[in-house]
mmCIF file of C-alpha atoms in Angstrom:
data_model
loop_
_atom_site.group_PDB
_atom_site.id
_atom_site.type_symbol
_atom_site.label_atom_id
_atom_site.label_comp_id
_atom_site.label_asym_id
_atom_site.label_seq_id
_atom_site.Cartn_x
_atom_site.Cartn_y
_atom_site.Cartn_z
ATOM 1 C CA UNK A 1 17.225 -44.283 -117.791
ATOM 2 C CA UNK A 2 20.777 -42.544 -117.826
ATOM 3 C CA UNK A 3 22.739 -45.070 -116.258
ATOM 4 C CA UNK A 4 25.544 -42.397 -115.291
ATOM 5 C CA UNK A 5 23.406 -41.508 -112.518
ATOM 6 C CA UNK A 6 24.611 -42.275 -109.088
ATOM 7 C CA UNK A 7 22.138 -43.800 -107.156
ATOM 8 C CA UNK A 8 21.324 -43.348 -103.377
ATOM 9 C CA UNK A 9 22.910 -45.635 -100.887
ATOM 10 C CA UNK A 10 19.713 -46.850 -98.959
ATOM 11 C CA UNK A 11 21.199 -49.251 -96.675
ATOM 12 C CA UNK A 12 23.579 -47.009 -95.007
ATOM 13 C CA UNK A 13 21.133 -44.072 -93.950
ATOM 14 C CA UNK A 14 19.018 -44.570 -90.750
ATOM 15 C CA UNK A 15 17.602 -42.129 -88.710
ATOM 16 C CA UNK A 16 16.772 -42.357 -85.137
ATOM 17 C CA UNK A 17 13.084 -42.206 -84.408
ATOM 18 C CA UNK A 18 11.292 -40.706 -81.330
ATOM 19 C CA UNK A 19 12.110 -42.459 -77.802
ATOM 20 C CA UNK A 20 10.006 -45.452 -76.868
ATOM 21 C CA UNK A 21 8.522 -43.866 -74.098
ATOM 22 C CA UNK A 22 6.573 -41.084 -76.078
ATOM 23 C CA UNK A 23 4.692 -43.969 -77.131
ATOM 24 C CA UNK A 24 3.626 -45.560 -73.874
ATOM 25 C CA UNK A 25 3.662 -42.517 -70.513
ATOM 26 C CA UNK A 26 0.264 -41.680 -69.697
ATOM 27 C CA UNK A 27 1.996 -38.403 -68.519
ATOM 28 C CA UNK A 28 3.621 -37.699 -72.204
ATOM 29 C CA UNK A 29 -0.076 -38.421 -73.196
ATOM 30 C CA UNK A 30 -1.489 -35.649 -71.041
ATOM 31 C CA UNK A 31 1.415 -33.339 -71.837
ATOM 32 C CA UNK A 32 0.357 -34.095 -75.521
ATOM 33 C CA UNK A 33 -3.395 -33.021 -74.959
ATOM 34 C CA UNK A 34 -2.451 -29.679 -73.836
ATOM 35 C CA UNK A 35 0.173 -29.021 -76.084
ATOM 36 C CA UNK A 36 -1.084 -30.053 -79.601
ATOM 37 C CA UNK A 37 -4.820 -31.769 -79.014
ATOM 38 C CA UNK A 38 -6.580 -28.633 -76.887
ATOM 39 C CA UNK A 39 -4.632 -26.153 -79.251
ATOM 40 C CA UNK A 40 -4.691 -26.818 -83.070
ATOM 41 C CA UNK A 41 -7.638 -27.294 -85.641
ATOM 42 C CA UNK A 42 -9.453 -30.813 -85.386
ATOM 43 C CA UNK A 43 -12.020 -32.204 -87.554
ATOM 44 C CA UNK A 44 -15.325 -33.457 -85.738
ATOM 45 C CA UNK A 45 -18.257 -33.938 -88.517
ATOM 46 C CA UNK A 46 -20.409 -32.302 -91.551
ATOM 47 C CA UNK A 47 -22.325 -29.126 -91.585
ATOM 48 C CA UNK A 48 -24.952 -31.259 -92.829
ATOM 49 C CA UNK A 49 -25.166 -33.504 -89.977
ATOM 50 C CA UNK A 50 -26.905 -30.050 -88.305
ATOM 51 C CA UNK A 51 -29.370 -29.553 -90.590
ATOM 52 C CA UNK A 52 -32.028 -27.646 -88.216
ATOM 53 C CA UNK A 53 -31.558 -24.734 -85.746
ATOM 54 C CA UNK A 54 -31.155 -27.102 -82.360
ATOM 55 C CA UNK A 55 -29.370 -30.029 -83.724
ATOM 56 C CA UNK A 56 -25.930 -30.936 -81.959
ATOM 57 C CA UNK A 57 -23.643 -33.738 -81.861
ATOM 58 C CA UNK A 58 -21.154 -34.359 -79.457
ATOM 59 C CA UNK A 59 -16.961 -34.762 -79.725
ATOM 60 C CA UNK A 60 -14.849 -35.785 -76.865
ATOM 61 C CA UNK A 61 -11.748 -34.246 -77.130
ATOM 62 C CA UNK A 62 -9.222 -35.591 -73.841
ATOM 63 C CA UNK A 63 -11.426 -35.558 -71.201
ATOM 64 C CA UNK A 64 -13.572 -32.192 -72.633
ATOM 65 C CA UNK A 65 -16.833 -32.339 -74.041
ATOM 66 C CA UNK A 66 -17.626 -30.276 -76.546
ATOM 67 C CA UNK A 67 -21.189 -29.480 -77.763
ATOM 68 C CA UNK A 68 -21.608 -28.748 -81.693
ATOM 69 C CA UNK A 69 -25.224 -26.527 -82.640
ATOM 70 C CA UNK A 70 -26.897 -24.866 -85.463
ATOM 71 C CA UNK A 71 -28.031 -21.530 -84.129
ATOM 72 C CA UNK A 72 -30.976 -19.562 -85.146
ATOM 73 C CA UNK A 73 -29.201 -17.762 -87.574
ATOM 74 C CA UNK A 74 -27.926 -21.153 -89.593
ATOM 75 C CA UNK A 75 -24.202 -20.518 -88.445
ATOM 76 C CA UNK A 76 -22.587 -23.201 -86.434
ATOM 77 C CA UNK A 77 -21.239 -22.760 -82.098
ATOM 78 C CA UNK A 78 -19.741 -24.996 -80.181
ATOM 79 C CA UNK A 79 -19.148 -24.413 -76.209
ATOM 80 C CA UNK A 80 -18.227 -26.391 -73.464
ATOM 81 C CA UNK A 81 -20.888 -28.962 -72.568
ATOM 82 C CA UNK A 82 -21.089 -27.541 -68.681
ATOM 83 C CA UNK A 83 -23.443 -25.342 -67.185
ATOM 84 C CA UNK A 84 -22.422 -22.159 -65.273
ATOM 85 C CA UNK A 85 -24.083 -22.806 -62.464
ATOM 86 C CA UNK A 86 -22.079 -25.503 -60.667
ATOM 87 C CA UNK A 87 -20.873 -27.592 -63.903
ATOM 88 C CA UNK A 88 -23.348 -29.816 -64.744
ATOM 89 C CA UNK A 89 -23.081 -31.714 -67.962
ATOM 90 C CA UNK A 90 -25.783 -30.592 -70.051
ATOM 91 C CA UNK A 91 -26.643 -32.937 -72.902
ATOM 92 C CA UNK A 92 -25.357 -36.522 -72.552
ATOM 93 C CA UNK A 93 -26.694 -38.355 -75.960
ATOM 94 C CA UNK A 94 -24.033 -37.854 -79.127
ATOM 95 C CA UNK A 95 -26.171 -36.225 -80.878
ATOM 96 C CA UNK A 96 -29.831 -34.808 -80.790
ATOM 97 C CA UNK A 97 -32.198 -31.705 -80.671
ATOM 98 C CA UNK A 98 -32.240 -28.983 -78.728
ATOM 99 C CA UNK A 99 -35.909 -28.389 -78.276
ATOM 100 C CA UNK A 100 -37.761 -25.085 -78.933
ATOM 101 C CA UNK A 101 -34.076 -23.456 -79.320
ATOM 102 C CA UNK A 102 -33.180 -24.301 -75.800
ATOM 103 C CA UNK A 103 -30.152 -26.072 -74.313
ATOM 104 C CA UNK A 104 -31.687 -26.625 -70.555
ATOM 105 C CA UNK A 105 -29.022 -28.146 -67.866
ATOM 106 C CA UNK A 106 -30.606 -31.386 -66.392
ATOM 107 C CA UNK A 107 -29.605 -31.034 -62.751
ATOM 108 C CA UNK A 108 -31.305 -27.054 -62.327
ATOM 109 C CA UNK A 109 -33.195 -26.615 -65.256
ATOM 110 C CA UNK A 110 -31.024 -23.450 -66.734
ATOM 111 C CA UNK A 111 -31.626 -22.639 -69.997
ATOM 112 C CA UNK A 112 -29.488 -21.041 -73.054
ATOM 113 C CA UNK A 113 -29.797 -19.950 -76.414
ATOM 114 C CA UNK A 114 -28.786 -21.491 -79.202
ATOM 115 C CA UNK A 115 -25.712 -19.206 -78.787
ATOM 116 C CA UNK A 116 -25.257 -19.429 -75.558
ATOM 117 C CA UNK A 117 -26.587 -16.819 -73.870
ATOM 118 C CA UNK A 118 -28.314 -17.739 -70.012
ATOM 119 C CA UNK A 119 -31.995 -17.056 -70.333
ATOM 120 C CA UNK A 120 -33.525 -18.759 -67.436
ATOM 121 C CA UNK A 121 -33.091 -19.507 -64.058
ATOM 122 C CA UNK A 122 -35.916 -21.124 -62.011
ATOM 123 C CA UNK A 123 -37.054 -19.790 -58.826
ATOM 124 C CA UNK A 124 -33.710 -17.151 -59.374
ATOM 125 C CA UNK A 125 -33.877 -13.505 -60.118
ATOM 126 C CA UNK A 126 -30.103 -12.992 -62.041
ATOM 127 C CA UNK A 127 -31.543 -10.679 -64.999
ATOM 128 C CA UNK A 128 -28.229 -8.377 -64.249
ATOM 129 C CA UNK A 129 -25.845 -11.041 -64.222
ATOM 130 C CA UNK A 130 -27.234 -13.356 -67.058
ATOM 131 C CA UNK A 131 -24.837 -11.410 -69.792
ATOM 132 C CA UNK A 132 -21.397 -12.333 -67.746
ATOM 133 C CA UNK A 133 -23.184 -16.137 -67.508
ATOM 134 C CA UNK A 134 -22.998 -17.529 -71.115
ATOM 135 C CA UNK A 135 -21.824 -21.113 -71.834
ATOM 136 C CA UNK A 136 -17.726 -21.323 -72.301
ATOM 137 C CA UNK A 137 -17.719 -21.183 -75.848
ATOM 138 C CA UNK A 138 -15.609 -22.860 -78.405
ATOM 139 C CA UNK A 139 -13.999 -21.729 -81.737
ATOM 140 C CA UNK A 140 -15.504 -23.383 -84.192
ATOM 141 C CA UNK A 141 -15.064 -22.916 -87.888
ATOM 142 C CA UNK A 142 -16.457 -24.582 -91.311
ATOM 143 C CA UNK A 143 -14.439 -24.861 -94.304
ATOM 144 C CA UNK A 144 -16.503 -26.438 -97.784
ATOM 145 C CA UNK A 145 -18.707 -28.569 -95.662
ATOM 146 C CA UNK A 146 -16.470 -29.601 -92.704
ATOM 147 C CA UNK A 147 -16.649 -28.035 -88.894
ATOM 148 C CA UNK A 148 -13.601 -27.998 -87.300
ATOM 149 C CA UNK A 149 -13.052 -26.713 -83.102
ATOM 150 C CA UNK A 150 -10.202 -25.191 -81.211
ATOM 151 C CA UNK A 151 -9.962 -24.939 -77.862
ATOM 152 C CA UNK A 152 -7.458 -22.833 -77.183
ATOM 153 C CA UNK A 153 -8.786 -19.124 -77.619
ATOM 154 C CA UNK A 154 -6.239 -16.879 -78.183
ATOM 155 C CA UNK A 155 -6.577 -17.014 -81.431
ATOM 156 C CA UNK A 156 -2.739 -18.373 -82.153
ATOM 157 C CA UNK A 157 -3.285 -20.951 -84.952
ATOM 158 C CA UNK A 158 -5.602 -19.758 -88.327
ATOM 159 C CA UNK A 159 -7.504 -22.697 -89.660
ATOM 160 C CA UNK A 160 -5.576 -24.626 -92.528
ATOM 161 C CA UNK A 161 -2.188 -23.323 -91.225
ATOM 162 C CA UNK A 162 -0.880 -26.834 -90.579
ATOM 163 C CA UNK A 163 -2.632 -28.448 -94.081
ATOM 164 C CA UNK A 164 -0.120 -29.895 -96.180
ATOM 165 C CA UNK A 165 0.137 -29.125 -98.573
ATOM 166 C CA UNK A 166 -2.624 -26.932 -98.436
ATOM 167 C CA UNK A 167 -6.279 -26.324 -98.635
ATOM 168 C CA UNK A 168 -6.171 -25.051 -102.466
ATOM 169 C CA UNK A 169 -4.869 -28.612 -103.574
ATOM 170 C CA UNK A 170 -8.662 -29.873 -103.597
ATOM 171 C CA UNK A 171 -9.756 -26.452 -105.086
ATOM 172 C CA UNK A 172 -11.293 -28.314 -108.031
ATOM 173 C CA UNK A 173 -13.265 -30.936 -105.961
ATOM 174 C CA UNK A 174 -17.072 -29.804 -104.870
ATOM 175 C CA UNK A 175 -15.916 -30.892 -101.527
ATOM 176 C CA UNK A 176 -19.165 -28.807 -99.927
ATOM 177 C CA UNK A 177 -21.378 -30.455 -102.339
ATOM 178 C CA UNK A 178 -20.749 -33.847 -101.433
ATOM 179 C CA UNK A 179 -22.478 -35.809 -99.145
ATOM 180 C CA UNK A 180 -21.948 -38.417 -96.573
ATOM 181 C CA UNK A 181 -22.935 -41.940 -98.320
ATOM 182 C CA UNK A 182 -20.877 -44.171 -95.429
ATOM 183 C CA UNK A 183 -19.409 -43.701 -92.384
ATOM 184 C CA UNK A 184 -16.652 -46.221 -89.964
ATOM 185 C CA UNK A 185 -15.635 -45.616 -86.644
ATOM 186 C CA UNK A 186 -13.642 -48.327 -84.844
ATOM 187 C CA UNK A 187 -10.830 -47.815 -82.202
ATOM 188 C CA UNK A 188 -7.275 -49.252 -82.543
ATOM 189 C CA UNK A 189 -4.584 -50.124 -79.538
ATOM 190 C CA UNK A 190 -2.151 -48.201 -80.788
ATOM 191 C CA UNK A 191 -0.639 -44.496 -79.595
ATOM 192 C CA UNK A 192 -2.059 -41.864 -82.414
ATOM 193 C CA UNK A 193 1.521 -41.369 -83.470
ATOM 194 C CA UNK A 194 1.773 -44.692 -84.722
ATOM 195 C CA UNK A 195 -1.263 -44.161 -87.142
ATOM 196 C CA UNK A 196 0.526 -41.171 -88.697
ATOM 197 C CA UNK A 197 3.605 -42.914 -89.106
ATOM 198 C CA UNK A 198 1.851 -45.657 -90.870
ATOM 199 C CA UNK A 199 0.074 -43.695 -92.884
ATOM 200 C CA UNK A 200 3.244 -41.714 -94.096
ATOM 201 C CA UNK A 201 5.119 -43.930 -95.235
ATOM 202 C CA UNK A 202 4.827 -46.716 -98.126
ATOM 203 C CA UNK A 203 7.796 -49.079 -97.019
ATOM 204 C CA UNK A 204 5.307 -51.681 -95.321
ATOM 205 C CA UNK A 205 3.565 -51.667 -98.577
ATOM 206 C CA UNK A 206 4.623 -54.292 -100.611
ATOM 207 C CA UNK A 207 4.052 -56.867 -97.552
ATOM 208 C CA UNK A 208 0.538 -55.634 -95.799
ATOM 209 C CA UNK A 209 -1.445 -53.680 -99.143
ATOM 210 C CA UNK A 210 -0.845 -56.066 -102.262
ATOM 211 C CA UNK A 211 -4.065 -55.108 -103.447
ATOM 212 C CA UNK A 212 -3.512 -51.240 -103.521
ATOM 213 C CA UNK A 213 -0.097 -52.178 -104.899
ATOM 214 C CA UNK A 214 -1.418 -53.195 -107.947
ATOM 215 C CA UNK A 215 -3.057 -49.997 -107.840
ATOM 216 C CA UNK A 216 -0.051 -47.722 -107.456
ATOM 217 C CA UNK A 217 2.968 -48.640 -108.919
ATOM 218 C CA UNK A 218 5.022 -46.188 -106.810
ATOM 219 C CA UNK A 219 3.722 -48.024 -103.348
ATOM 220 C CA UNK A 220 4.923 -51.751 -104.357
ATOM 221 C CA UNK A 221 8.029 -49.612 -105.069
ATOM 222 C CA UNK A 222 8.097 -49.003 -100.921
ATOM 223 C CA UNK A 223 7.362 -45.633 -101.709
ATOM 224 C CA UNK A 224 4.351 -43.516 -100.667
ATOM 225 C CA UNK A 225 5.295 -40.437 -103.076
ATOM 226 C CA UNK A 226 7.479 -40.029 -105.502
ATOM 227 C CA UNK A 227 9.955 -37.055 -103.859
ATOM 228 C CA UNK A 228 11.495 -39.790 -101.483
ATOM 229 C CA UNK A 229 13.546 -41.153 -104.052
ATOM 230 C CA UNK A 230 15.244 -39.121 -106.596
ATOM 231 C CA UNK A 231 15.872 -42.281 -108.775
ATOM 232 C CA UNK A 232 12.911 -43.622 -108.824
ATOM 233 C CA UNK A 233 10.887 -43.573 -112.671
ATOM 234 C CA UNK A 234 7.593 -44.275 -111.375
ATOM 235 C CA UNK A 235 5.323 -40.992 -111.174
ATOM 236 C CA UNK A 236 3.373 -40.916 -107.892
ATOM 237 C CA UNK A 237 -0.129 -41.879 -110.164
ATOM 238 C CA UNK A 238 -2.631 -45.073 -110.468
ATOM 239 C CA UNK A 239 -1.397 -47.777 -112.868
ATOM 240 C CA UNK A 240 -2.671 -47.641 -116.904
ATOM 241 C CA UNK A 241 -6.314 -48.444 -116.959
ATOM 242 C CA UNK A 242 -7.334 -47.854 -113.157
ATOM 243 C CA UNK A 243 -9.604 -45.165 -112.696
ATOM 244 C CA UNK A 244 -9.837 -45.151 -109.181
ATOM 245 C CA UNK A 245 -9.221 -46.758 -105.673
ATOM 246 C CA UNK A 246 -11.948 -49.501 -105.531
ATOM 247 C CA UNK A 247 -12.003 -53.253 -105.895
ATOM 248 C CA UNK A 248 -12.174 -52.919 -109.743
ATOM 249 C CA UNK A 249 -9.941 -50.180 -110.321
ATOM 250 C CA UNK A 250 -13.121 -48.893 -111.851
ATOM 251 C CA UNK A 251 -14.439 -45.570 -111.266
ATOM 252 C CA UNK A 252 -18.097 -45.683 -109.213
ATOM 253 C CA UNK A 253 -19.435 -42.558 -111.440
ATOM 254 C CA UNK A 254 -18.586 -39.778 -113.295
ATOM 255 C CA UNK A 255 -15.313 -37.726 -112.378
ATOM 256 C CA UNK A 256 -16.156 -34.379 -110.776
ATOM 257 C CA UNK A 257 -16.985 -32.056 -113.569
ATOM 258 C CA UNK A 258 -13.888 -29.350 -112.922
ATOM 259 C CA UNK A 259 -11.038 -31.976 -112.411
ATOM 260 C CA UNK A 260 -7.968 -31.668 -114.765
ATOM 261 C CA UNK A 261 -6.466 -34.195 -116.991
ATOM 262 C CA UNK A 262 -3.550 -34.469 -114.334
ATOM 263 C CA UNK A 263 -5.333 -34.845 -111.204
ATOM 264 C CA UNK A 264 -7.959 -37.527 -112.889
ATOM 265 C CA UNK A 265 -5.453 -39.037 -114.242
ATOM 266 C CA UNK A 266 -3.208 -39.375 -110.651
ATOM 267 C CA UNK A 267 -6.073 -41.004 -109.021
ATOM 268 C CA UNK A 268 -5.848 -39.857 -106.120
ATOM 269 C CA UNK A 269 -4.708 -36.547 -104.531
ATOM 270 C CA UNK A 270 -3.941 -36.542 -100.475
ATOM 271 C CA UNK A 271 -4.436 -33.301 -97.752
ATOM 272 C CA UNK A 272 -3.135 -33.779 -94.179
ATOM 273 C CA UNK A 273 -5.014 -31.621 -91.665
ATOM 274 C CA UNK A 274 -2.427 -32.255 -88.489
ATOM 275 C CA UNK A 275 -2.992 -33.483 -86.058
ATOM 276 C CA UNK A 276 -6.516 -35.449 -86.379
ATOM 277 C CA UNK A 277 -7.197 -35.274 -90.297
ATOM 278 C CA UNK A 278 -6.128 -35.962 -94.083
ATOM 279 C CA UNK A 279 -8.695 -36.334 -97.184
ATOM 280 C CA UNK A 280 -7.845 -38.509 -100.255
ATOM 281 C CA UNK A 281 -9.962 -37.292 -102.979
ATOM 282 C CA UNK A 282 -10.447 -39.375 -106.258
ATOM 283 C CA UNK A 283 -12.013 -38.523 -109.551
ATOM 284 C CA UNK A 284 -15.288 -40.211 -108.213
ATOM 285 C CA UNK A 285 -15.603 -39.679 -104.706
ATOM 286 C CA UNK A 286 -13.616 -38.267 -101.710
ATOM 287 C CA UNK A 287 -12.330 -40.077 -98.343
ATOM 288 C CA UNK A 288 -12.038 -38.543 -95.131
ATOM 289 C CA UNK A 289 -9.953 -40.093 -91.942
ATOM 290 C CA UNK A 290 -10.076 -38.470 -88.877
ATOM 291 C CA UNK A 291 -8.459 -39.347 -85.472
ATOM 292 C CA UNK A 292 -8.949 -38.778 -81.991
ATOM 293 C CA UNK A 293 -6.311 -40.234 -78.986
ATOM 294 C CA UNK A 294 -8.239 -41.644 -76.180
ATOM 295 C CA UNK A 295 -4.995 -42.819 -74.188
ATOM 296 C CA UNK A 296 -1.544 -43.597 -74.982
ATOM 297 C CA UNK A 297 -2.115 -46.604 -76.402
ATOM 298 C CA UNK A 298 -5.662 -46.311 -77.927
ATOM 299 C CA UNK A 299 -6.950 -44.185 -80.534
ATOM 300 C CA UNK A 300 -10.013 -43.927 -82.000
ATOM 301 C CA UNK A 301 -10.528 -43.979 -86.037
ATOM 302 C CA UNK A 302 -13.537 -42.466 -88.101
ATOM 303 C CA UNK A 303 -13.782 -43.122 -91.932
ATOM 304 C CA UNK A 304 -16.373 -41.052 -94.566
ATOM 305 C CA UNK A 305 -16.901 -41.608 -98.049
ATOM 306 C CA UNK A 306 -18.091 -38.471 -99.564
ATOM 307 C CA UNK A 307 -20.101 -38.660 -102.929
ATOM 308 C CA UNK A 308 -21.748 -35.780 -105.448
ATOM 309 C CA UNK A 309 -25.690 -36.405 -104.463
ATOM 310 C CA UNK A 310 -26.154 -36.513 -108.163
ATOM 311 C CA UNK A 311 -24.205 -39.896 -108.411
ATOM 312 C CA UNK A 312 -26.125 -41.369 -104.898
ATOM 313 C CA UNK A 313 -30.028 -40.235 -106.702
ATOM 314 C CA UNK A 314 -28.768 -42.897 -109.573
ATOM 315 C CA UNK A 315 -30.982 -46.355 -109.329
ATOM 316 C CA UNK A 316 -27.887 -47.855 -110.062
ATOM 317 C CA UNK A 317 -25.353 -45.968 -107.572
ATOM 318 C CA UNK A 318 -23.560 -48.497 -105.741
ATOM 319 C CA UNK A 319 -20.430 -47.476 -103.440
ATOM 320 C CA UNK A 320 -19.550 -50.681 -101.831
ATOM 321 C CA UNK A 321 -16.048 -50.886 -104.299
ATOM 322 C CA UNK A 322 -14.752 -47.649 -103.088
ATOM 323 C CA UNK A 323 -15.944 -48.493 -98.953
ATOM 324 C CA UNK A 324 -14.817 -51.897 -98.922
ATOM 325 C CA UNK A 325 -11.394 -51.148 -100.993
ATOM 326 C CA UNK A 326 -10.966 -48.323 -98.077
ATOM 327 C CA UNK A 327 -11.583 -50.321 -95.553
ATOM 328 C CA UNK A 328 -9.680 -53.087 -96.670
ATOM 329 C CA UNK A 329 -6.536 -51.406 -96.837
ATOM 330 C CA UNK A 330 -7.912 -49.788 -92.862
ATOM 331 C CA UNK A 331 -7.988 -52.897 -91.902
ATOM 332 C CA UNK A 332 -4.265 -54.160 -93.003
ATOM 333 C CA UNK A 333 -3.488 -50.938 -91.359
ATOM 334 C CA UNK A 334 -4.752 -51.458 -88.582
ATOM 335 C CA UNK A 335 -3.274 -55.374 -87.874
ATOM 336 C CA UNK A 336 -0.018 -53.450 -88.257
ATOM 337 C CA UNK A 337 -0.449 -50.275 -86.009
ATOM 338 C CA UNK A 338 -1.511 -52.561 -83.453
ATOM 339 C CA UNK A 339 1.802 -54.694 -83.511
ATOM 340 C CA UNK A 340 3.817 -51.824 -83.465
ATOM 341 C CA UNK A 341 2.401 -50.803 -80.318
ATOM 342 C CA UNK A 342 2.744 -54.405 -78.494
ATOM 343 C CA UNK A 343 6.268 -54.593 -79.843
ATOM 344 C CA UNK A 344 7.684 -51.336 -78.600
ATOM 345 C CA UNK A 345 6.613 -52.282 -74.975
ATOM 346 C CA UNK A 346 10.260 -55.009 -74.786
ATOM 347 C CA UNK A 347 12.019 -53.252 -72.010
ATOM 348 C CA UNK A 348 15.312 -52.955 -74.129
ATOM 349 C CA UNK A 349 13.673 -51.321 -76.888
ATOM 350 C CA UNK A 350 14.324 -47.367 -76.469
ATOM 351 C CA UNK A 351 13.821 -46.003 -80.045
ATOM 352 C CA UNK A 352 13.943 -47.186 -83.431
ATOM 353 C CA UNK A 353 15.249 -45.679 -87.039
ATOM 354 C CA UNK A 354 13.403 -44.664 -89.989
ATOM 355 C CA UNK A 355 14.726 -45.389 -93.346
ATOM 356 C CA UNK A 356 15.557 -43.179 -96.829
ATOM 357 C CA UNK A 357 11.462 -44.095 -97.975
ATOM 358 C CA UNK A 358 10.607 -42.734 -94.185
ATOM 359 C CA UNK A 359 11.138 -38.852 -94.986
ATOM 360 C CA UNK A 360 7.862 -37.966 -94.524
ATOM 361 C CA UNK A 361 7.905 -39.894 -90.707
ATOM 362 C CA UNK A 362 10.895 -37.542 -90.381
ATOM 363 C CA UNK A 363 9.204 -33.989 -90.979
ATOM 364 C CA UNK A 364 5.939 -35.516 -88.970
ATOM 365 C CA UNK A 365 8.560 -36.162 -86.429
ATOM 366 C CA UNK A 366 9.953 -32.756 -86.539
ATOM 367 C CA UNK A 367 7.019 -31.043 -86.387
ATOM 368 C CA UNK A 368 5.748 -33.283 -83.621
ATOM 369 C CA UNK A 369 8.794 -31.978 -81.394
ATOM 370 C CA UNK A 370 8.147 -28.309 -82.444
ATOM 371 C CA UNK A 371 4.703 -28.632 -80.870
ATOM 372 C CA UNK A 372 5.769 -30.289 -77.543
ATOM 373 C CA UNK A 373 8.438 -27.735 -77.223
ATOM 374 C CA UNK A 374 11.478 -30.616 -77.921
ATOM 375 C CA UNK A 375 14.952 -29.585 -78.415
ATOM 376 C CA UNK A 376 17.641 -32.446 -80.457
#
């Protein structure tokens, strides 16, 4: 190490964070739904959990429903799950079929197409008015096996325009290949900014994750990548001899076929979809968290573990290391999250300060007040 360098003063540097309150006003909340949740790109499931025409699932989004199809054709809609005629909810399970290519309203028995076209009315004549009568669609995009929905439709934000750092990181991962070999949903009392800022930053590390510490090097350094501290001489990668992020450090199967050295050798490579999504992808398998705020101070968590279907037809394919690894660290999360949120309910508490190894909390934070429209 050249010992000439200066090295960074990390005890005198604090930021402020974002004002208590942001965390806990059911109005802020509301103001947040329109502003970021009903306007950018959200993750709600796999192309392959459609695999007939007729097939839906369901995503609540706020208080919309949103209904999720495979179409005659083999593309994917969404729309609004409300009928035209007075509002109706029209399909109330989470997921299902669509029978004989027919989403029929419950309450008056109108029926639509698969792409939402009004094709019957019973006991009603409105042939010449059926075209202006279509269900309220939805934008809804896939990208390598994933559906994403907007629900804002003018058209302002392009899919991927808020990945970071960008969808061509996991270019050399058969993301679309990959199928779904475990799935965890669970909900956490905690505002949805709180999981972001947890997952951003490395400085709780050392305390709550010893197990992934051993892992990464970097994180039992209090650092979650290696551009928060100039000084540092750890390389944001998995320690000598760990192949991947399981209970052995052992990978589960082969590495993906078109990896490089460098990114096998990192062990892990991270995307952030903001505001509801980031994918860790490993040399073995691929992990996606997605989020969804249900109040101010609940959110609600889903977890997939993604592996090559080549690996999963193997007698002896077993995933648990890489799911119960996952949700270990989940879990430590989670115990945390959940005291943040208790703790920053003391009435004198108005706002709190990030540290040096909180950058990335920082440009979240930044980016947060660009999309509710918040001036310094």
């Amino acid at each position: 190490a050249n010992t000439n360098t200066p090295k960074s003063d990390k005890s005198s540097v604090l930021q402020p964070s974002l004002p208590a309150e942001l965390y806990l006003d059911p109005v802020v909340y509301q103001e947040e739904l329109r502003n970021i949740w009903y306007r950018q790109w959200l993750y709600v499931g796999r192309t392959d959990q459609l695999p007939r025409p007729g097939d839906y699932i369901l995503q609540t989004i706020g208080d919309q429903s949103i209904i999720v199809t495979r179409n005659e054709d083999g593309g994917i809609r969404a729309f609004h799950n409300s009928c035209r005629h007075r509002g109706s909810v029209l399909c109330q399970a989470p997921q299902g079929q669509f029978r004989q290519g027919r989403i029929i309203c419950p309450y008056h028995r109108w029926g639509y197409s698969l792409n939402g076209e009004l094709l019957s009315t019973p006991f009603l004549d409105l042939s010449n008015e059926n075209k202006n009568l279509s269900l309220y669609p939805v934008r809804c995009q896939s990208w390598r096996g994933n559906i994403y929905l907007n629900l804002d439709t003018s058209d302002s934000v392009e899919l991927g325009k808020t990945a970071d750092p960008g969808f061509t990181v996991l270019n050399n991962w058969p993301l679309e290949q990959l199928k779904l070999g475990h799935s965890h949903q669970f909900e956490l009392a905690c505002n949805w900014k709180i999981f972001w800022e947890n997952y951003l930053e490395c400085y709780h590390c050392p305390g709550i994750h010893p197990e992934l510490c051993k892992l990464v090097p970097l994180y039992k350094a209090a650092l979650s990548t290696d551009r928060l501290d100039p000084d540092t001489e750890l390389a944001d990668t998995v320690a000598s001899g760990i192949e991947s992020w399981t209970t052995t450090g052992k990978a589960i199967s082969s590495p993906f076929p078109d990896l490089s050295e460098a990114e096998c050798s990192a062990g892990h490579t991270f995307m952030e979809l903001y505001p509801n999504q980031y994918i860790v992808a490993h040399s073995d398998y691929i992990r996606q968290v997605s989020i969804i705020p249900l109040a101010a101070d609940r959110t609600r968590i889903s977890a997939e573990w993604l592996f090559s279907p080549e690996a999963m037809a193997r007698a002896d394919f077993d995933p648990t290391p890489a799911i119960a690894f996952s949700k270990q660290v989940l879990d430590e999360d989670a115990m945390v999250n959940e005291l943040n949120q208790r703790g920053i309910t003391a009435l004198p508490h108005q706002q709190g300060y990030l540290t040096p190894q909180e950058g990335d909390l920082a440009l979240f934070h930044q980016r947060y007040k660009a999309w509710m429209d918040i001036l310094d």
